[in-house]
Amino acid sequence: MSFKKIIQYFRQKLVNESYIEESLEQSKVPVILVLVMIWMVSAVLLLLSENRQRDLTVWTHGQRSPFSFTARIDFDYEDSAATEKARNAAGRKAPLIYRINANAANETALEIDHFLSGILQRERMEQDKKIFVPDPNPGSRLAEKVTDFSLLARQYRAHQEDFDRRIKDMLHNGIADDELVKNAAGKRSSRVISPDDKTYYYDHLPPAVSDCAQTAAELLKLSESTKTELIYCIKQLFGKGNLVFDPELSDKEASAASAAVKPIIKSRKKGDRLVERKQIISTEIADMLRAEKQAIPRGYGIILLCNRLGVSFLLLAISLFFLYRTYNKIFYNPRHFAIAGLAIIIGLLANYGAIQLFFYFFRMGIMPEYDLMLFMMPLPLGAALLSILLGNRVALFGGFLVAVLSSLMILPDRSLELALRWFAIVALMGFAVRNVSNYRSFFVRVLFGGFILTLLANIDMLFTMHGDIRLIKTAFIAMAANAFFCATAALLLVFAFELIFNMDTVLSLTVLGDTNNPLLVRMRREASGTMVHSLNVASLAEGAAAAINANSVRARVGALYHDIGKLVKPQYFVENNPRSPEMYEKMPPHLGCARIRNHVSDGLELAREYRLCRFIRDAIATHHGDDRISFFYELAKKQLGGNVLEEQYRYKNEPPSGKELTIIALADACEAASRSLKNPSPAAIEDLVNAIFLKRMENGQLRNSELTARELDEVRMSFIEYLTSIKHERIEYEKEEHDDTAAQPVDKPETAGTKEK
């Protein structure tokens, strides 16, 4: 099947044949299905929102948490920050590894030997009265500089064995540079590996060059001045020591020490507070959330879903209870109930989508603060839809459900606060659009109303931004974008609901109320008398509806179209053809009655052909109810001698239900009857209206009406006032005498009255 054929099938079944509308009206099943859908969708969205907010991919280290988290189960977790800190400390305490430079040690030993040999040689040269000439090496040159070399030579010979052994041990065990020892004092232990792979352990480092020189000099028991000279010479020969740092072995030692530290494990119990509101998200908090998610058992998701099902069921039951107590009519209209349910689901999905969009912006860094989410929640969308489609009462309770469920989605610990704020938004938005008269006005009210209400509901959030221009600017951009989205989406969805469900709104009725509508233009051209009658009935109904605070737009538009069935054969109706009674006198009464009665069924066919909404079709079907067609009934009794079934001379529809439909039916009867008054004085008009109201009540034509006795009386008074104003006597002006016959008024054709049907 091609795409074009699919579109044609869609238009034929869903639009032209009103497939969805008729299917919804034939069964109560949609009510149950819609309730189950709202229940399941709300529960799933609550579950997904909570899991999403606990998802670590949306959090940034160092961010302040906008709400608190509590543990859902008992669990243990590794404090990675504390573990890392302990491991780093262990790594820093690991010993540093040094190796003894064998070449440096041998060179140092050789130079010391040259130094001591030079001292002994100098002593012998002094005894032989010869001049000491040092060899070309550092040790021999240092020997030349010693002042009391004779004392040093004697003491060395006396302690030569101990001195040589001590120097050898020092070079073998390692000698550290003075600067290295000074910088590493008290920090870390060390290990020295000798050339023969022996390891020597030190609390810090091997003895420094200065310490080794001091120790060696003290073995010879010299005078202070000679000892000082010897220490200087040995330090010069030791240089920077013979240790070489081994970074590779040191890193391995540090890694091994770090790895030996066991993870630091902490425990949390169910209900423990994991995160406080506005607490900075640290590594430990991230560890807790990750560990809690991993510790959740396999079947916990089902338990959590059941919990959310219980919460959503409770909220749904509360909303339905109060809606039933205040507006139970919607429960008996499956089509309206289905529309309300779909609008609520759309509102919930839109809010959930806004949350996900915020998380995307959050990860991108466009919205750095979590509170900015509150400025982009499209709460006005659902309220505007429900209000314009089904009225304020449905919008109030549907908006309550959407507001509470959305508050549970976003910030669980602030649900009550946000539910109250958002309920105020949806309630005020419902009232803001209740009296709109056209699509443009609806768009503008949702646009500016959504922006202003979101601003007022969250204005305290702006003060918590502490004058941060970037955040405030982002908040206003989010509010403007949110308001534009709500207005655009609401307008498009209204179009969709009107198309698919053949829904009548004030917006579509206002368009239909334009007298340039093709069907009304056709009526004005083909049945001008019916058009005049319909205009008068529309004025009557509109004024009466306004008097009792009913929907005057519905009353006016329904009245304009209530008699469109007369377009099929307009010549059979007296307002279009004054000689129509003569036509009926020539046919049997039951055929004439059928011709009059058929204008209702013909009107319904035209309404379907022109795709008119359900309210207009109801106005056509019920404006006569099952009332008796008295003219033909009396004529039949006269011709047939009283043997007549009254049911054959009645309309075949239910009496009107609802305030506007009842007003249309009464206005039709009163306007038609007023045309038969020969002397339409105020008293006569009042008697006529009173008689019609009384007759309709006695015949049971008001049995389905929702009008109270007081409202019925106000409608009656409105009819009397209007008919009196248009039927009043006019002042007779004196005719001017002049010869120009072209300027004389043309005689108007006689306008036939319309008898009461």
Short mmCIF file of C-alpha atoms in Angstrom, two decimals, residues 388-389 433 436-447 487-488 490-499 503-512:
data_model
loop_
_atom_site.label_atom_id
_atom_site.label_comp_id
_atom_site.label_asym_id
_atom_site.label_seq_id
_atom_site.Cartn_x
_atom_site.Cartn_y
_atom_site.Cartn_z
CA ILE A 388 -9.82 25.00 26.13
CA LEU A 389 -11.01 21.47 25.31
CA VAL A 433 -7.50 30.87 28.56
CA VAL A 436 -10.43 33.25 24.60
CA SER A 437 -12.35 33.86 21.41
CA ASN A 438 -9.87 32.99 18.67
CA TYR A 439 -6.69 31.07 17.98
CA ARG A 440 -4.46 34.13 18.06
CA SER A 441 -5.74 35.18 21.46
CA PHE A 442 -5.22 31.63 22.72
CA PHE A 443 -1.61 31.59 21.50
CA VAL A 444 -0.85 35.00 23.00
CA ARG A 445 -2.38 34.14 26.38
CA VAL A 446 -0.51 30.87 26.66
CA LEU A 447 2.72 32.57 25.56
CA ALA A 487 1.96 28.17 23.17
CA THR A 488 2.99 26.53 19.89
CA ALA A 490 -0.92 23.85 22.66
CA LEU A 491 -2.13 25.46 19.43
CA LEU A 492 -1.02 22.50 17.29
CA LEU A 493 -2.52 19.98 19.72
CA VAL A 494 -5.84 21.85 19.75
CA PHE A 495 -5.87 21.56 15.95
CA ALA A 496 -5.09 17.83 16.24
CA PHE A 497 -7.82 17.16 18.82
CA GLU A 498 -10.37 19.11 16.77
CA LEU A 499 -9.44 17.15 13.66
CA MET A 503 -13.89 18.27 19.21
CA ASP A 504 -15.69 21.56 19.55
CA THR A 505 -13.79 24.35 21.24
CA VAL A 506 -14.55 28.02 21.60
CA LEU A 507 -11.78 28.60 19.07
CA SER A 508 -13.28 26.40 16.35
CA LEU A 509 -16.79 27.59 17.16
CA THR A 510 -15.70 31.18 16.71
CA VAL A 511 -14.45 30.31 13.25
CA LEU A 512 -17.73 28.54 12.46
#
